[in-house]
PDB file of C-alpha atoms and ligand atoms in Angstrom:
ATOM      1  CA  MET A   1     205.968 184.760  52.966  1.00 72.00           C
ATOM      2  CA  SER A   2     207.929 183.476  55.945  1.00 79.00           C
ATOM      3  CA  GLY A   3     206.555 183.696  59.463  1.00 81.00           C
ATOM      4  CA  GLU A   4     209.094 186.372  60.366  1.00 84.00           C
ATOM      5  CA  GLU A   5     208.289 188.428  57.284  1.00 87.00           C
ATOM      6  CA  LEU A   6     204.599 188.208  58.118  1.00 86.00           C
ATOM      7  CA  MET A   7     205.236 189.406  61.683  1.00 87.00           C
ATOM      8  CA  GLN A   8     207.292 192.338  60.363  1.00 87.00           C
ATOM      9  CA  ARG A   9     204.529 193.415  58.014  1.00 84.00           C
ATOM     10  CA  LEU A  10     201.931 193.059  60.780  1.00 83.00           C
ATOM     11  CA  ARG A  11     204.031 195.012  63.281  1.00 84.00           C
ATOM     12  CA  ALA A  12     204.246 197.813  60.725  1.00 82.00           C
ATOM     13  CA  VAL A  13     200.481 198.399  60.984  1.00 79.00           C
ATOM     14  CA  LEU A  14     200.293 198.386  64.798  1.00 80.00           C
ATOM     15  CA  GLY A  15     198.778 201.617  66.053  1.00 78.00           C
ATOM     16  CA  VAL A  16     198.683 203.124  62.567  1.00 76.00           C
ATOM     17  CA  ARG A  17     195.651 205.265  61.749  1.00 71.00           C
ATOM     18  CA  LEU A  18     194.630 204.703  58.178  1.00 61.00           C
ATOM     19  CA  GLY A  19     191.919 206.864  56.657  1.00 63.00           C
ATOM     20  CA  GLY A  20     189.638 209.033  58.761  1.00 72.00           C
ATOM     21  CA  PRO A  21     187.378 207.870  61.536  1.00 84.00           C
ATOM     22  CA  VAL A  22     184.005 206.320  60.713  1.00 86.00           C
ATOM     23  CA  VAL A  23     181.332 208.936  61.395  1.00 91.00           C
ATOM     24  CA  ALA A  24     177.936 207.762  62.616  1.00 94.00           C
ATOM     25  CA  ARG A  25     175.202 207.995  59.996  1.00 92.00           C
ATOM     26  CA  ASP A  26     172.774 209.371  62.562  1.00 96.00           C
ATOM     27  CA  PRO A  27     173.132 211.109  65.901  1.00 98.00           C
ATOM     28  CA  VAL A  28     172.135 209.134  68.996  1.00 98.00           C
ATOM     29  CA  ASN A  29     168.337 209.018  68.754  1.00 98.00           C
ATOM     30  CA  LEU A  30     165.286 207.654  70.534  1.00 97.00           C
ATOM     31  CA  PRO A  31     163.878 205.488  67.692  1.00 97.00           C
ATOM     32  CA  MET A  32     167.090 203.460  67.466  1.00 97.00           C
ATOM     33  CA  ILE A  33     167.205 203.175  71.261  1.00 98.00           C
ATOM     34  CA  ARG A  34     163.618 201.873  71.275  1.00 97.00           C
ATOM     35  CA  HIS A  35     164.399 199.230  68.645  1.00 97.00           C
ATOM     36  CA  TRP A  36     167.443 198.125  70.614  1.00 96.00           C
ATOM     37  CA  CYS A  37     165.513 197.884  73.884  1.00 96.00           C
ATOM     38  CA  ASP A  38     162.727 195.940  72.155  1.00 95.00           C
ATOM     39  CA  ALA A  39     165.206 193.546  70.597  1.00 92.00           C
ATOM     40  CA  ILE A  40     166.984 192.699  73.830  1.00 88.00           C
ATOM     41  CA  ASP A  41     163.961 193.217  76.074  1.00 90.00           C
ATOM     42  CA  ASP A  42     165.586 195.888  78.213  1.00 93.00           C
ATOM     43  CA  ARG A  43     162.705 197.651  79.968  1.00 94.00           C
ATOM     44  CA  ASN A  44     164.657 200.268  81.896  1.00 96.00           C
ATOM     45  CA  PRO A  45     162.461 203.373  81.373  1.00 97.00           C
ATOM     46  CA  VAL A  46     165.464 205.717  81.607  1.00 97.00           C
ATOM     47  CA  TYR A  47     166.203 204.684  78.022  1.00 98.00           C
ATOM     48  CA  THR A  48     162.743 205.178  76.558  1.00 97.00           C
ATOM     49  CA  ASP A  49     160.394 207.161  78.836  1.00 97.00           C
ATOM     50  CA  PRO A  50     161.186 210.920  78.648  1.00 96.00           C
ATOM     51  CA  GLU A  51     159.198 211.770  81.796  1.00 97.00           C
ATOM     52  CA  PHE A  52     160.758 209.032  83.882  1.00 97.00           C
ATOM     53  CA  ALA A  53     164.211 209.920  82.520  1.00 97.00           C
ATOM     54  CA  ALA A  54     163.701 213.613  83.334  1.00 97.00           C
ATOM     55  CA  ARG A  55     163.119 212.707  87.001  1.00 97.00           C
ATOM     56  CA  SER A  56     166.119 210.340  87.092  1.00 97.00           C
ATOM     57  CA  LEU A  57     169.655 211.322  88.030  1.00 96.00           C
ATOM     58  CA  HIS A  58     170.415 211.566  84.299  1.00 96.00           C
ATOM     59  CA  GLY A  59     167.839 214.358  83.867  1.00 96.00           C
ATOM     60  CA  GLY A  60     166.802 212.991  80.472  1.00 97.00           C
ATOM     61  CA  ILE A  61     166.944 210.043  78.087  1.00 97.00           C
ATOM     62  CA  VAL A  62     170.279 208.222  77.834  1.00 98.00           C
ATOM     63  CA  ALA A  63     171.267 205.406  75.475  1.00 98.00           C
ATOM     64  CA  PRO A  64     172.062 201.910  76.785  1.00 97.00           C
ATOM     65  CA  PRO A  65     175.882 201.881  77.025  1.00 97.00           C
ATOM     66  CA  THR A  66     176.103 198.444  75.413  1.00 94.00           C
ATOM     67  CA  MET A  67     174.515 199.933  72.290  1.00 96.00           C
ATOM     68  CA  LEU A  68     177.856 201.622  71.595  1.00 96.00           C
ATOM     69  CA  GLN A  69     178.766 199.783  68.411  1.00 94.00           C
ATOM     70  CA  ALA A  70     175.340 200.337  66.849  1.00 95.00           C
ATOM     71  CA  TRP A  71     175.889 204.067  66.378  1.00 96.00           C
ATOM     72  CA  THR A  72     178.769 203.844  63.932  1.00 91.00           C
ATOM     73  CA  MET A  73     177.720 200.752  62.012  1.00 87.00           C
ATOM     74  CA  PRO A  74     178.170 201.470  58.330  1.00 79.00           C
ATOM     75  CA  GLY A  75     174.944 199.844  57.127  1.00 79.00           C
ATOM     76  CA  LEU A  76     174.742 198.263  53.704  1.00 77.00           C
ATOM     77  CA  VAL A  77     177.560 200.237  52.120  1.00 72.00           C
ATOM     78  CA  SER A  78     178.251 200.271  48.397  1.00 70.00           C
ATOM     79  CA  LYS A  79     180.721 197.919  46.768  1.00 70.00           C
ATOM     80  CA  ASP A  80     183.162 200.816  46.156  1.00 71.00           C
ATOM     81  CA  VAL A  81     183.217 201.804  49.817  1.00 68.00           C
ATOM     82  CA  ARG A  82     183.618 198.210  50.864  1.00 65.00           C
ATOM     83  CA  GLU A  83     186.591 197.657  48.563  1.00 65.00           C
ATOM     84  CA  ALA A  84     188.291 200.902  49.555  1.00 62.00           C
ATOM     85  CA  ARG A  85     187.980 199.899  53.202  1.00 61.00           C
ATOM     86  CA  SER A  86     189.182 196.378  52.677  1.00 56.00           C
ATOM     87  CA  ALA A  87     192.390 197.645  51.077  1.00 53.00           C
ATOM     88  CA  ALA A  88     193.500 199.524  54.162  1.00 54.00           C
ATOM     89  CA  GLY A  89     193.777 199.454  57.918  1.00 56.00           C
ATOM     90  CA  ILE A  90     192.309 196.576  59.856  1.00 63.00           C
ATOM     91  CA  PHE A  91     191.153 194.810  56.758  1.00 67.00           C
ATOM     92  CA  GLY A  92     194.585 195.136  55.179  1.00 71.00           C
ATOM     93  CA  ALA A  93     196.164 193.387  58.150  1.00 76.00           C
ATOM     94  CA  LEU A  94     193.526 190.680  58.155  1.00 80.00           C
ATOM     95  CA  ARG A  95     194.118 190.231  54.439  1.00 82.00           C
ATOM     96  CA  LEU A  96     197.842 189.733  55.101  1.00 85.00           C
ATOM     97  CA  LEU A  97     196.894 186.919  57.453  1.00 88.00           C
ATOM     98  CA  ASP A  98     194.496 185.489  54.872  1.00 87.00           C
ATOM     99  CA  GLU A  99     197.260 185.460  52.285  1.00 87.00           C
ATOM    100  CA  ALA A 100     199.544 183.651  54.733  1.00 88.00           C
ATOM    101  CA  GLY A 101     196.929 180.887  55.044  1.00 89.00           C
ATOM    102  CA  PHE A 102     195.253 181.993  58.287  1.00 91.00           C
ATOM    103  CA  THR A 103     191.894 182.206  56.561  1.00 88.00           C
ATOM    104  CA  SER A 104     189.550 181.231  59.407  1.00 89.00           C
ATOM    105  CA  VAL A 105     188.418 183.678  62.031  1.00 89.00           C
ATOM    106  CA  VAL A 106     186.784 183.523  65.430  1.00 91.00           C
ATOM    107  CA  ALA A 107     186.129 186.368  67.852  1.00 91.00           C
ATOM    108  CA  THR A 108     187.652 185.534  71.240  1.00 92.00           C
ATOM    109  CA  ASN A 109     186.896 188.465  73.528  1.00 93.00           C
ATOM    110  CA  CYS A 110     185.567 191.977  73.622  1.00 94.00           C
ATOM    111  CA  SER A 111     185.592 194.585  76.325  1.00 95.00           C
ATOM    112  CA  GLN A 112     184.135 198.069  76.308  1.00 96.00           C
ATOM    113  CA  GLU A 113     184.827 201.025  78.558  1.00 97.00           C
ATOM    114  CA  TYR A 114     182.283 203.814  78.843  1.00 97.00           C
ATOM    115  CA  VAL A 115     183.446 207.303  79.758  1.00 98.00           C
ATOM    116  CA  ARG A 116     179.978 208.800  79.889  1.00 97.00           C
ATOM    117  CA  TYR A 117     176.374 208.026  79.000  1.00 98.00           C
ATOM    118  CA  LEU A 118     175.368 208.937  75.464  1.00 98.00           C
ATOM    119  CA  ARG A 119     172.376 211.220  74.939  1.00 98.00           C
ATOM    120  CA  PRO A 120     170.166 211.942  71.948  1.00 98.00           C
ATOM    121  CA  GLY A 121     171.992 214.384  69.672  1.00 98.00           C
ATOM    122  CA  ASP A 122     175.514 213.054  70.316  1.00 98.00           C
ATOM    123  CA  LEU A 123     177.191 212.371  66.964  1.00 98.00           C
ATOM    124  CA  LEU A 124     179.854 209.717  67.338  1.00 97.00           C
ATOM    125  CA  ASN A 125     182.868 208.829  65.324  1.00 94.00           C
ATOM    126  CA  ALA A 126     184.976 205.716  65.718  1.00 92.00           C
ATOM    127  CA  GLU A 127     188.599 205.111  64.926  1.00 90.00           C
ATOM    128  CA  THR A 128     190.107 201.650  64.978  1.00 87.00           C
ATOM    129  CA  VAL A 129     193.733 200.629  65.093  1.00 87.00           C
ATOM    130  CA  ILE A 130     195.388 197.271  65.530  1.00 86.00           C
ATOM    131  CA  GLU A 131     196.887 197.307  68.989  1.00 88.00           C
ATOM    132  CA  ALA A 132     198.637 193.948  69.036  1.00 89.00           C
ATOM    133  CA  VAL A 133     199.293 190.861  66.978  1.00 90.00           C
ATOM    134  CA  SER A 134     200.550 187.781  68.755  1.00 92.00           C
ATOM    135  CA  GLU A 135     203.296 185.487  67.590  1.00 91.00           C
ATOM    136  CA  GLU A 136     202.081 182.296  65.972  1.00 91.00           C
ATOM    137  CA  LYS A 137     200.212 180.240  68.581  1.00 91.00           C
ATOM    138  CA  GLN A 138     198.987 176.677  68.696  1.00 90.00           C
ATOM    139  CA  THR A 139     195.331 176.699  69.761  1.00 88.00           C
ATOM    140  CA  ALA A 140     192.633 174.060  69.994  1.00 85.00           C
ATOM    141  CA  LEU A 141     191.229 175.380  66.712  1.00 86.00           C
ATOM    142  CA  GLY A 142     194.552 175.370  64.910  1.00 87.00           C
ATOM    143  CA  VAL A 143     197.699 177.452  64.479  1.00 92.00           C
ATOM    144  CA  GLY A 144     197.036 181.172  64.310  1.00 93.00           C
ATOM    145  CA  HIS A 145     197.605 184.733  65.419  1.00 93.00           C
ATOM    146  CA  PHE A 146     195.548 186.711  67.929  1.00 94.00           C
ATOM    147  CA  VAL A 147     194.756 190.196  66.650  1.00 91.00           C
ATOM    148  CA  THR A 148     193.667 192.886  69.116  1.00 92.00           C
ATOM    149  CA  GLN A 149     191.866 195.906  67.716  1.00 89.00           C
ATOM    150  CA  ARG A 150     191.158 199.034  69.687  1.00 91.00           C
ATOM    151  CA  THR A 151     188.342 201.356  68.717  1.00 91.00           C
ATOM    152  CA  THR A 152     188.112 204.847  70.164  1.00 95.00           C
ATOM    153  CA  TYR A 153     184.725 206.578  70.168  1.00 96.00           C
ATOM    154  CA  ARG A 154     184.498 210.374  70.315  1.00 97.00           C
ATOM    155  CA  ASP A 155     181.633 212.828  70.129  1.00 97.00           C
ATOM    156  CA  GLN A 156     181.255 215.739  67.714  1.00 96.00           C
ATOM    157  CA  TYR A 157     183.463 217.893  69.973  1.00 97.00           C
ATOM    158  CA  GLY A 158     186.316 215.399  69.867  1.00 95.00           C
ATOM    159  CA  GLU A 159     185.728 214.275  73.468  1.00 97.00           C
ATOM    160  CA  LEU A 160     186.415 210.650  74.283  1.00 98.00           C
ATOM    161  CA  VAL A 161     183.136 208.881  75.170  1.00 98.00           C
ATOM    162  CA  ALA A 162     184.059 205.195  75.050  1.00 98.00           C
ATOM    163  CA  SER A 163     186.591 202.670  73.846  1.00 96.00           C
ATOM    164  CA  MET A 164     186.504 199.038  72.878  1.00 95.00           C
ATOM    165  CA  SER A 165     189.074 196.296  72.737  1.00 95.00           C
ATOM    166  CA  PHE A 166     188.172 193.453  70.393  1.00 92.00           C
ATOM    167  CA  ARG A 167     190.332 190.370  69.956  1.00 94.00           C
ATOM    168  CA  LEU A 168     190.017 187.735  67.312  1.00 93.00           C
ATOM    169  CA  LEU A 169     191.951 184.672  66.278  1.00 94.00           C
ATOM    170  CA  LYS A 170     192.939 184.278  62.633  1.00 93.00           C
ATOM    171  CA  PHE A 171     193.848 180.625  62.197  1.00 93.00           C
ATOM    172  CA  ARG A 172     194.688 178.015  59.640  1.00 90.00           C
ATOM    173  CA  PRO A 173     191.586 175.853  59.157  1.00 82.00           C
ATOM    174  CA  PRO A 174     192.091 172.239  60.215  1.00 73.00           C
ATOM    175  CA  VAL A 175     192.713 169.687  57.530  1.00 67.00           C
ATOM    176  CA  ARG A 176     189.650 167.600  56.765  1.00 55.00           C
ATOM    177  CA  ALA A 177     189.808 164.120  58.205  1.00 49.00           C
ATOM    178  CA  SER A 178     189.563 162.611  54.728  1.00 50.00           C
ATOM    179  CA  ALA A 179     192.524 164.636  53.474  1.00 46.00           C
ATOM    180  CA  GLY A 180     195.298 162.482  54.841  1.00 46.00           C
ATOM    181  CA  PRO A 181     196.655 160.290  57.587  1.00 46.00           C
ATOM    182  CA  ALA A 182     198.061 163.228  59.576  1.00 46.00           C
ATOM    183  CA  ALA A 183     194.587 164.508  60.366  1.00 45.00           C
ATOM    184  CA  THR A 184     193.227 161.189  61.571  1.00 48.00           C
ATOM    185  CA  THR A 185     196.059 160.577  64.013  1.00 62.00           C
ATOM    186  CA  ARG A 186     194.927 163.462  66.219  1.00 72.00           C
ATOM    187  CA  PRO A 187     193.684 161.946  69.455  1.00 78.00           C
ATOM    188  CA  ARG A 188     190.028 162.144  70.341  1.00 81.00           C
ATOM    189  CA  PRO A 189     189.044 164.433  73.189  1.00 82.00           C
ATOM    190  CA  LYS A 190     188.741 162.430  76.396  1.00 85.00           C
ATOM    191  CA  PRO A 191     185.424 162.297  78.217  1.00 88.00           C
ATOM    192  CA  ALA A 192     185.226 164.518  81.280  1.00 89.00           C
ATOM    193  CA  ILE A 193     184.559 161.971  84.015  1.00 92.00           C
ATOM    194  CA  THR A 194     182.705 163.299  87.023  1.00 93.00           C
ATOM    195  CA  HIS A 195     181.081 161.895  90.122  1.00 93.00           C
ATOM    196  CA  ASP A 196     177.784 161.889  88.195  1.00 95.00           C
ATOM    197  CA  ASN A 197     178.876 160.016  85.063  1.00 96.00           C
ATOM    198  CA  ARG A 198     181.614 157.720  86.374  1.00 97.00           C
ATOM    199  CA  PHE A 199     179.270 154.683  86.389  1.00 97.00           C
ATOM    200  CA  PHE A 200     178.555 155.264  82.694  1.00 97.00           C
ATOM    201  CA  TRP A 201     182.226 155.195  81.639  1.00 97.00           C
ATOM    202  CA  GLU A 202     182.975 152.275  83.968  1.00 97.00           C
ATOM    203  CA  GLY A 203     180.153 150.473  82.162  1.00 97.00           C
ATOM    204  CA  VAL A 204     181.587 151.323  78.756  1.00 97.00           C
ATOM    205  CA  ALA A 205     184.934 149.878  79.806  1.00 95.00           C
ATOM    206  CA  GLN A 206     183.055 146.603  80.501  1.00 96.00           C
ATOM    207  CA  ARG A 207     181.037 146.860  77.261  1.00 96.00           C
ATOM    208  CA  GLU A 208     177.885 147.716  79.125  1.00 97.00           C
ATOM    209  CA  LEU A 209     175.512 150.562  78.361  1.00 98.00           C
ATOM    210  CA  ARG A 210     174.398 151.958  81.707  1.00 98.00           C
ATOM    211  CA  ILE A 211     171.586 154.461  82.089  1.00 97.00           C
ATOM    212  CA  GLN A 212     171.046 156.580  85.168  1.00 97.00           C
ATOM    213  CA  ARG A 213     167.883 155.796  87.134  1.00 97.00           C
ATOM    214  CA  CYS A 214     166.301 157.674  89.978  1.00 97.00           C
ATOM    215  CA  ASN A 215     165.997 155.405  93.005  1.00 97.00           C
ATOM    216  CA  ALA A 216     162.989 157.390  94.251  1.00 97.00           C
ATOM    217  CA  CYS A 217     160.750 157.579  91.167  1.00 97.00           C
ATOM    218  CA  GLN A 218     162.506 155.065  88.853  1.00 96.00           C
ATOM    219  CA  ARG A 219     162.791 157.641  86.076  1.00 96.00           C
ATOM    220  CA  LEU A 220     165.605 157.080  83.540  1.00 97.00           C
ATOM    221  CA  GLN A 221     167.717 159.957  82.353  1.00 96.00           C
ATOM    222  CA  HIS A 222     170.654 160.469  80.041  1.00 96.00           C
ATOM    223  CA  PRO A 223     173.131 162.112  80.052  1.00 95.00           C
ATOM    224  CA  PRO A 224     173.680 161.504  83.761  1.00 96.00           C
ATOM    225  CA  GLY A 225     173.275 164.419  86.127  1.00 95.00           C
ATOM    226  CA  PRO A 226     173.397 165.155  89.836  1.00 95.00           C
ATOM    227  CA  MET A 227     169.589 165.355  90.247  1.00 96.00           C
ATOM    228  CA  CYS A 228     166.489 163.592  88.929  1.00 96.00           C
ATOM    229  CA  ALA A 229     164.770 165.914  86.457  1.00 94.00           C
ATOM    230  CA  GLY A 230     161.434 164.311  87.397  1.00 95.00           C
ATOM    231  CA  CYS A 231     161.231 164.392  91.193  1.00 97.00           C
ATOM    232  CA  HIS A 232     164.398 166.404  91.993  1.00 95.00           C
ATOM    233  CA  GLY A 233     165.632 163.450  93.996  1.00 96.00           C
ATOM    234  CA  LEU A 234     169.347 163.136  94.676  1.00 96.00           C
ATOM    235  CA  ASP A 235     169.429 159.378  95.232  1.00 97.00           C
ATOM    236  CA  LEU A 236     170.450 158.134  91.817  1.00 97.00           C
ATOM    237  CA  GLY A 237     171.460 154.679  90.619  1.00 97.00           C
ATOM    238  CA  TRP A 238     171.685 153.048  87.227  1.00 97.00           C
ATOM    239  CA  VAL A 239     170.394 150.151  85.169  1.00 97.00           C
ATOM    240  CA  ARG A 240     172.045 148.182  82.421  1.00 97.00           C
ATOM    241  CA  SER A 241     170.388 148.876  79.091  1.00 97.00           C
ATOM    242  CA  GLN A 242     169.990 146.044  76.589  1.00 97.00           C
ATOM    243  CA  GLY A 243     171.350 148.528  74.054  1.00 97.00           C
ATOM    244  CA  ARG A 244     168.467 148.117  71.625  1.00 97.00           C
ATOM    245  CA  GLY A 245     166.380 150.917  70.247  1.00 97.00           C
ATOM    246  CA  SER A 246     165.526 152.922  67.166  1.00 97.00           C
ATOM    247  CA  VAL A 247     166.712 156.084  65.476  1.00 97.00           C
ATOM    248  CA  TYR A 248     164.692 158.966  66.889  1.00 97.00           C
ATOM    249  CA  SER A 249     166.543 161.645  64.914  1.00 97.00           C
ATOM    250  CA  PHE A 250     169.813 162.029  63.041  1.00 97.00           C
ATOM    251  CA  VAL A 251     172.093 164.557  61.395  1.00 96.00           C
ATOM    252  CA  PHE A 252     175.031 164.396  59.011  1.00 94.00           C
ATOM    253  CA  ALA A 253     177.359 167.010  60.506  1.00 91.00           C
ATOM    254  CA  HIS A 254     179.647 168.654  57.933  1.00 88.00           C
ATOM    255  CA  HIS A 255     180.979 171.487  60.073  1.00 82.00           C
ATOM    256  CA  PRO A 256     183.193 172.016  61.860  1.00 78.00           C
ATOM    257  CA  ALA A 257     185.619 169.572  60.208  1.00 79.00           C
ATOM    258  CA  VAL A 258     187.617 168.844  63.347  1.00 78.00           C
ATOM    259  CA  PRO A 259     190.054 165.927  63.271  1.00 79.00           C
ATOM    260  CA  PRO A 260     189.935 163.072  64.049  1.00 81.00           C
ATOM    261  CA  PHE A 261     186.204 162.983  63.333  1.00 82.00           C
ATOM    262  CA  GLU A 262     185.216 161.974  59.841  1.00 83.00           C
ATOM    263  CA  VAL A 263     183.142 164.316  57.729  1.00 86.00           C
ATOM    264  CA  PRO A 264     180.250 164.014  57.326  1.00 89.00           C
ATOM    265  CA  ASN A 265     179.794 162.714  60.842  1.00 91.00           C
ATOM    266  CA  LEU A 266     176.577 160.708  61.233  1.00 95.00           C
ATOM    267  CA  ILE A 267     175.181 161.586  64.657  1.00 96.00           C
ATOM    268  CA  VAL A 268     172.042 159.879  65.869  1.00 97.00           C
ATOM    269  CA  LEU A 269     169.635 160.267  68.726  1.00 97.00           C
ATOM    270  CA  VAL A 270     168.619 156.729  69.669  1.00 97.00           C
ATOM    271  CA  GLU A 271     165.450 155.978  71.581  1.00 97.00           C
ATOM    272  CA  LEU A 272     166.308 153.025  73.774  1.00 97.00           C
ATOM    273  CA  GLU A 273     163.741 150.333  74.451  1.00 96.00           C
ATOM    274  CA  GLU A 274     164.029 151.124  78.161  1.00 95.00           C
ATOM    275  CA  GLY A 275     162.555 154.520  77.371  1.00 92.00           C
ATOM    276  CA  THR A 276     165.226 157.161  77.326  1.00 95.00           C
ATOM    277  CA  ARG A 277     167.344 158.615  74.535  1.00 96.00           C
ATOM    278  CA  ILE A 278     171.071 158.774  73.920  1.00 97.00           C
ATOM    279  CA  VAL A 279     173.224 160.654  71.404  1.00 97.00           C
ATOM    280  CA  SER A 280     175.747 158.484  69.585  1.00 96.00           C
ATOM    281  CA  ASN A 281     177.185 157.568  66.203  1.00 95.00           C
ATOM    282  CA  LEU A 282     175.610 155.169  63.721  1.00 96.00           C
ATOM    283  CA  VAL A 283     177.828 152.944  61.555  1.00 95.00           C
ATOM    284  CA  GLY A 284     177.336 150.175  59.018  1.00 94.00           C
ATOM    285  CA  VAL A 285     174.590 151.868  57.029  1.00 94.00           C
ATOM    286  CA  ALA A 286     174.527 153.598  53.656  1.00 93.00           C
ATOM    287  CA  ARG A 287     173.783 157.276  53.858  1.00 92.00           C
ATOM    288  CA  GLU A 288     170.509 156.923  51.920  1.00 93.00           C
ATOM    289  CA  ASP A 289     169.309 154.126  54.218  1.00 95.00           C
ATOM    290  CA  VAL A 290     169.402 156.136  57.434  1.00 96.00           C
ATOM    291  CA  ARG A 291     165.844 156.873  58.539  1.00 96.00           C
ATOM    292  CA  ILE A 292     163.849 157.682  61.601  1.00 96.00           C
ATOM    293  CA  GLY A 293     162.587 154.495  63.225  1.00 97.00           C
ATOM    294  CA  LEU A 294     165.488 152.354  61.978  1.00 97.00           C
ATOM    295  CA  PRO A 295     166.091 149.575  64.562  1.00 97.00           C
ATOM    296  CA  VAL A 296     169.603 149.766  65.991  1.00 98.00           C
ATOM    297  CA  ALA A 297     171.760 148.026  68.576  1.00 98.00           C
ATOM    298  CA  VAL A 298     174.737 149.207  70.556  1.00 98.00           C
ATOM    299  CA  GLU A 299     178.272 147.978  70.033  1.00 97.00           C
ATOM    300  CA  PHE A 300     181.524 148.996  71.664  1.00 97.00           C
ATOM    301  CA  ALA A 301     184.292 150.114  69.355  1.00 94.00           C
ATOM    302  CA  GLU A 302     187.939 150.505  70.252  1.00 92.00           C
ATOM    303  CA  VAL A 303     188.390 153.921  68.649  1.00 87.00           C
ATOM    304  CA  GLU A 304     191.965 154.204  69.901  1.00 85.00           C
ATOM    305  CA  PRO A 305     194.143 151.606  71.602  1.00 86.00           C
ATOM    306  CA  GLY A 306     192.503 150.906  74.949  1.00 86.00           C
ATOM    307  CA  ARG A 307     189.634 153.344  74.447  1.00 89.00           C
ATOM    308  CA  LEU A 308     186.123 152.012  74.002  1.00 93.00           C
ATOM    309  CA  LEU A 309     183.148 154.073  72.895  1.00 95.00           C
ATOM    310  CA  PRO A 310     179.538 152.992  72.501  1.00 97.00           C
ATOM    311  CA  ARG A 311     178.033 153.426  69.039  1.00 97.00           C
ATOM    312  CA  PHE A 312     175.114 151.954  67.166  1.00 97.00           C
ATOM    313  CA  ARG A 313     174.620 149.731  64.141  1.00 97.00           C
ATOM    314  CA  PRO A 314     171.417 148.734  62.315  1.00 97.00           C
ATOM    315  CA  ALA A 315     169.804 145.626  63.817  1.00 94.00           C
ATOM    316  CA  ALA A 316     166.989 143.285  62.944  1.00 82.00           C
ATOM    317  CA  ALA A 317     163.677 144.696  64.168  1.00 69.00           C
TER     318      ALA A 317
HETATM  319 ZN1   ZN B 401     163.107 160.853  90.441  1.00 56.96          ZN
END
C-alpha cells in the first residue's frame, strides 16, 4: 500500500461513527469512587463523605472529574467482543497503520473537558471517532502518523457531560543496531552541557574523569548539580578521579532498541575509589563474566570522529 493510498483509506474513517456507543457497565457509584480515591490518595471529602458533600455547594456526592474514563471501561471482555471491536472503528484504522508497517505505538497527549460533575446514578455512554490523522512525520522515535481520537461522553438522557481528545503516534519501530550499517550511522545524542556540568565534559575532552566536589564539606557527587546534596552549599569545585573502581550494579538493556546503541547495551554503575558512583558502559568483557565487584578502570573512546566518551573496562584488582 502506497503512502497516498494509506492516507486515503485513513481519511475515509475520519469522523465516522462505527457501531453504537460503549455503554457503562455500571452507573456512577460510590464504591468505585472510593476505590479511585484510595488508589490516587485523593482525600477530598466531597467525593466520599455524604454528610460533608451535602453541605458543600454540590449538595451531594460527586465523582472526581478525572475518573471519567473509568466509567465506560469495558472490563475483561470476551474474545468475541474483542474481535468484533478490533474489526471496526478506531481499531480498524490502527490496524491499517499496523499493516502499513507502523506497528509501534506511543500515547503523546490527552486532554479532557468536563461539562458538569458526575453524580451517583448517572449512566454514561462513550462514542469515539478518529478526528485527525497526520501526514507521515519524522519523529525522534521514527517515521509515523499522529492519530487523534475524540471521545464524547453523554448521560442516559443524551446530554453531553464530557469529551476527551487523545492523540497517539503510530510509528515504524527503529531498526536494531545489529541489523545493518544504516542503523549504526545515526549520530549519538549530544550531551546537554550546562553551567553545572561543563567542567565534566571539558575533562572528558582532555581524557580526564572529573567529579564534582563541594568546597564547603568536601563531599563528592555525580552527576554534577547546582547544589551540594550534603550541606546544600553552592560553592562547588571538582577533583580529578583516578578512574578506578568496581562494578556496583549492572544491566543488559534490551529495550528500547534505539540506534546507534548496540543491543543489548551493557550499562554499569561503577563505584569509584574516591567514593562516588557513575553510570557508564563496560566493554572488553564476556557477558557471563560481568559481576558485581569486578574491578574496572576508565578509558576514553572516540565514539564518533572528535567525540570522546568515558567508559570502563575490566582492570587488574
Ligand atoms: Zn557540601
